[in-house]
Coordinates of C-alpha atoms in Angstrom, one line a residue:
M1 CA -84.7 -18.2 44.7
I2 CA -86.0 -20.2 47.6
D3 CA -84.0 -19.7 50.8
E4 CA -84.7 -22.6 53.2
E5 CA -82.8 -20.8 56.0
S6 CA -85.1 -17.8 55.9
S7 CA -87.6 -17.1 58.6
I8 CA -90.2 -16.5 55.8
P9 CA -92.3 -19.6 55.2
L10 CA -91.5 -21.5 52.0
Y11 CA -95.0 -21.1 50.6
L12 CA -94.8 -17.3 50.9
Q13 CA -91.4 -17.3 49.2
L14 CA -92.9 -19.4 46.5
K15 CA -95.9 -17.2 46.2
D16 CA -93.6 -14.2 45.6
L17 CA -91.9 -16.1 42.8
F18 CA -95.3 -16.8 41.2
V19 CA -96.2 -13.1 41.5
E20 CA -93.1 -12.2 39.6
K21 CA -94.1 -14.6 36.9
I22 CA -97.5 -13.0 36.6
D23 CA -96.2 -9.4 36.8
S24 CA -93.5 -10.1 34.2
G25 CA -95.9 -11.6 31.8
E26 CA -94.3 -15.1 31.9
W27 CA -97.6 -16.3 33.1
Q28 CA -100.0 -14.4 30.9
E29 CA -103.6 -13.3 31.7
N30 CA -106.2 -16.0 31.2
A31 CA -103.5 -18.6 30.6
K32 CA -103.3 -21.9 32.4
I33 CA -100.3 -22.3 34.7
P34 CA -98.3 -25.6 35.3
D35 CA -100.0 -28.1 37.6
E36 CA -99.0 -28.6 41.2
L37 CA -96.9 -31.7 40.6
T38 CA -94.9 -29.9 37.8
L39 CA -94.3 -26.9 40.0
A40 CA -93.3 -29.1 43.0
S41 CA -90.8 -30.9 40.9
Q42 CA -89.5 -27.6 39.4
Y43 CA -88.9 -26.0 42.8
R44 CA -88.1 -29.2 44.7
L45 CA -90.8 -28.5 47.2
S46 CA -93.7 -30.6 48.5
R47 CA -97.0 -30.5 46.7
S48 CA -98.7 -29.1 49.8
T49 CA -96.3 -26.1 49.8
V50 CA -97.1 -25.4 46.2
R51 CA -100.8 -25.7 46.9
Q52 CA -100.5 -23.2 49.8
A53 CA -98.8 -20.7 47.6
L54 CA -101.4 -21.1 44.8
L55 CA -104.3 -20.8 47.2
K56 CA -102.9 -17.6 48.7
L57 CA -102.8 -16.1 45.2
V58 CA -106.4 -17.4 44.6
D59 CA -107.4 -15.6 47.8
E60 CA -105.7 -12.4 46.6
G61 CA -107.5 -12.6 43.3
R62 CA -104.4 -13.3 41.1
L63 CA -105.4 -16.8 40.2
T64 CA -108.5 -18.9 39.6
R65 CA -108.9 -22.6 40.1
K66 CA -111.3 -24.3 37.8
Q67 CA -112.6 -27.7 38.7
G68 CA -111.2 -30.4 36.3
K69 CA -109.4 -27.8 34.2
G70 CA -106.6 -26.3 36.3
T71 CA -105.4 -23.0 37.6
F72 CA -105.5 -19.8 35.5
V73 CA -104.1 -16.3 35.7
N74 CA -106.8 -13.6 36.3
E75 CA -106.9 -10.4 34.3
K76 CA -105.2 -7.5 36.1
K77 CA -107.5 -5.4 38.3
I78 CA -108.6 -2.0 37.0
Q79 CA -106.9 0.9 38.6
T80 CA -109.0 4.0 39.1
P81 CA -107.6 7.2 40.7
V82 CA -110.7 7.9 42.8
F83 CA -109.3 9.3 46.0
S84 CA -106.2 10.6 47.8
F85 CA -104.8 8.4 50.7
Y86 CA -103.0 9.5 53.8
Y87 CA -102.5 8.4 57.4
P88 CA -104.1 10.4 60.2
E89 CA -101.8 12.9 61.9
K90 CA -102.3 11.1 65.2
F91 CA -101.0 7.9 63.7
E92 CA -98.0 6.9 65.8
K93 CA -94.5 6.9 64.3
K94 CA -93.4 4.0 66.4
H95 CA -92.1 1.0 64.6
T96 CA -90.4 -2.3 65.7
V97 CA -87.9 -3.7 63.3
L98 CA -88.3 -7.4 62.6
S99 CA -85.6 -7.7 59.9
A100 CA -83.4 -5.4 57.9
Q101 CA -81.1 -6.6 55.2
E102 CA -79.5 -5.8 51.8
I103 CA -80.7 -8.1 49.0
A104 CA -80.8 -8.3 45.2
C105 CA -84.1 -6.8 44.1
S106 CA -86.8 -9.2 42.9
A107 CA -88.5 -8.7 39.5
T108 CA -91.5 -7.1 41.3
V109 CA -89.4 -4.6 43.2
Q110 CA -87.3 -3.9 40.1
S111 CA -90.4 -3.0 38.2
A112 CA -91.9 -0.9 40.9
L113 CA -88.7 1.1 41.6
Q114 CA -87.5 1.1 37.9
L115 CA -84.2 -0.6 38.8
F116 CA -81.7 -2.7 36.9
P117 CA -82.1 -6.5 37.2
G118 CA -80.4 -7.7 40.4
E119 CA -79.7 -4.2 41.7
L120 CA -79.2 -4.1 45.5
V121 CA -81.9 -2.8 47.7
Y122 CA -82.5 -2.5 51.4
E123 CA -85.5 -4.6 52.6
L124 CA -87.0 -3.5 55.9
I125 CA -89.8 -5.5 57.7
R126 CA -91.3 -3.6 60.6
L127 CA -94.4 -3.5 62.8
R128 CA -96.4 -0.3 63.0
Y129 CA -98.2 0.8 66.1
F130 CA -101.3 2.9 67.0
E131 CA -101.8 3.7 70.6
D132 CA -99.3 1.0 71.6
E133 CA -101.2 -1.7 69.6
V134 CA -99.7 -3.4 66.5
V135 CA -101.9 -2.5 63.5
A136 CA -99.7 -3.2 60.5
V137 CA -96.8 -5.1 59.1
E138 CA -94.8 -2.9 56.7
T139 CA -92.2 -4.2 54.2
S140 CA -90.2 -1.4 52.6
Y141 CA -87.6 -1.5 49.8
L142 CA -85.1 1.3 49.0
P143 CA -82.3 1.3 46.4
S144 CA -79.0 0.8 48.3
A145 CA -77.2 3.3 46.0
A146 CA -79.6 6.1 46.9
V147 CA -79.4 5.6 50.7
P148 CA -75.9 4.2 51.6
G149 CA -75.5 3.0 55.2
L150 CA -79.3 2.9 55.8
L151 CA -79.0 -0.2 58.1
Q152 CA -76.9 1.8 60.5
K153 CA -79.6 4.4 61.0
N154 CA -82.4 4.4 63.5
L155 CA -85.2 2.6 61.7
E156 CA -87.9 2.8 64.4
G157 CA -89.4 6.1 63.2
T158 CA -90.9 7.1 59.8
L159 CA -88.7 6.4 56.8
Y160 CA -89.9 9.6 55.1
E161 CA -88.5 11.7 57.9
L162 CA -85.3 9.7 58.0
L163 CA -84.9 10.3 54.2
I164 CA -85.2 14.1 54.8
T165 CA -83.0 14.4 57.8
Q166 CA -80.3 11.9 56.9
Y167 CA -80.2 12.0 53.1
N168 CA -81.8 15.3 52.1
L169 CA -84.3 13.4 50.0
Q170 CA -88.0 14.3 50.1
I171 CA -90.9 12.3 48.8
Q172 CA -93.0 14.6 46.7
A173 CA -95.5 12.2 45.1
Y174 CA -97.1 8.8 45.9
D175 CA -98.8 6.1 43.9
T176 CA -101.0 4.2 46.2
T177 CA -103.1 1.0 45.8
V178 CA -105.5 -0.6 48.3
E179 CA -106.5 -4.2 48.1
P180 CA -108.5 -6.5 50.4
V181 CA -106.6 -9.6 51.4
I182 CA -106.7 -12.5 53.8
L183 CA -104.0 -12.7 56.5
T184 CA -101.4 -15.4 56.2
Q185 CA -100.5 -17.4 59.2
L186 CA -97.3 -15.4 59.6
E187 CA -99.1 -12.1 59.3
T188 CA -101.7 -13.3 61.8
E189 CA -99.0 -14.1 64.4
R190 CA -97.2 -10.8 63.8
L191 CA -100.4 -8.7 64.1
Q192 CA -101.5 -10.7 67.1
V193 CA -104.9 -11.4 65.6
E194 CA -107.1 -14.2 66.9
G195 CA -108.3 -16.8 64.5
N196 CA -107.2 -17.8 61.0
G197 CA -108.3 -16.4 57.6
Q198 CA -109.0 -12.9 59.0
P199 CA -109.5 -10.0 56.5
A200 CA -107.0 -7.2 56.1
L201 CA -106.1 -4.3 53.8
K202 CA -103.0 -4.3 51.7
I203 CA -101.8 -0.8 51.0
T204 CA -98.9 -0.4 48.5
K205 CA -97.2 2.9 48.2
I206 CA -94.5 4.0 45.8
G207 CA -92.8 7.3 46.8
S208 CA -91.1 9.5 44.2
T209 CA -88.8 12.6 44.5
W210 CA -89.3 15.9 42.8
N211 CA -87.6 14.6 39.6
K212 CA -90.0 11.6 39.5
K213 CA -87.2 9.2 40.7
R214 CA -88.9 6.3 42.5
L215 CA -87.2 6.0 45.9
I216 CA -89.3 3.8 48.2
L217 CA -91.8 0.9 47.9
T218 CA -93.8 0.0 50.9
K219 CA -96.3 -2.8 51.3
S220 CA -98.4 -2.5 54.4
I221 CA -100.8 -5.2 55.7
F222 CA -103.3 -3.5 58.1
R223 CA -105.6 -5.4 60.5
G224 CA -109.1 -5.5 59.1
D225 CA -110.6 -5.0 62.6
R226 CA -108.5 -1.8 63.2
C227 CA -108.8 0.2 60.1
K228 CA -111.3 1.6 57.6
L229 CA -111.2 3.8 54.4
M230 CA -112.8 7.2 54.4
F231 CA -113.8 8.9 51.1
H232 CA -114.3 12.7 51.0
H233 CA -115.9 14.3 47.9
E234 CA -116.5 18.0 47.2

């Protein structure tokens, strides 16, 4: 649903709805999606807002626009387990909370955390720091039933430590994906990056407990000028 009272721009809310259609298979791979006018009418939004949402998905490699033919869903990216990912030990634990709320899970979050449709989750949007500089915007989702009262806790440290100390829950395994993306205007402002259309890394982590119960989904947008990947082979 589109929330016109939200601080999140309409085109980003719409983009997330489109992602849900792709992930759920409603918009199938290689299929043509409805045109801008149809989508604008369906969601009661301006055509320019719809175009912004679609172009963001084009930038992320989810859609392709073909001149004179329309917009099509790309095939899913191949996932290859080629390395282990971790943050350096000296990476600061400091976070600033931008928003924290309890919401009904979206289809994307439901699938990632293996929840029931509409199940309640906590959504936390925070800034992450390194040497007093903002380097990432992190959006995390946790099932409300698993961590009751989370919003009353101190959310300025690492969530993994909070889960251990406050709920006796320890993350034992991670599924991590890394994708190159282009910063949105909102992300550019939050990360204090100069110029528009700057590159970034999107790191998505799903943390599971010892019994393979998925407990936390975190999507982090890292500044492209402040991070790099290192591969180690033996």
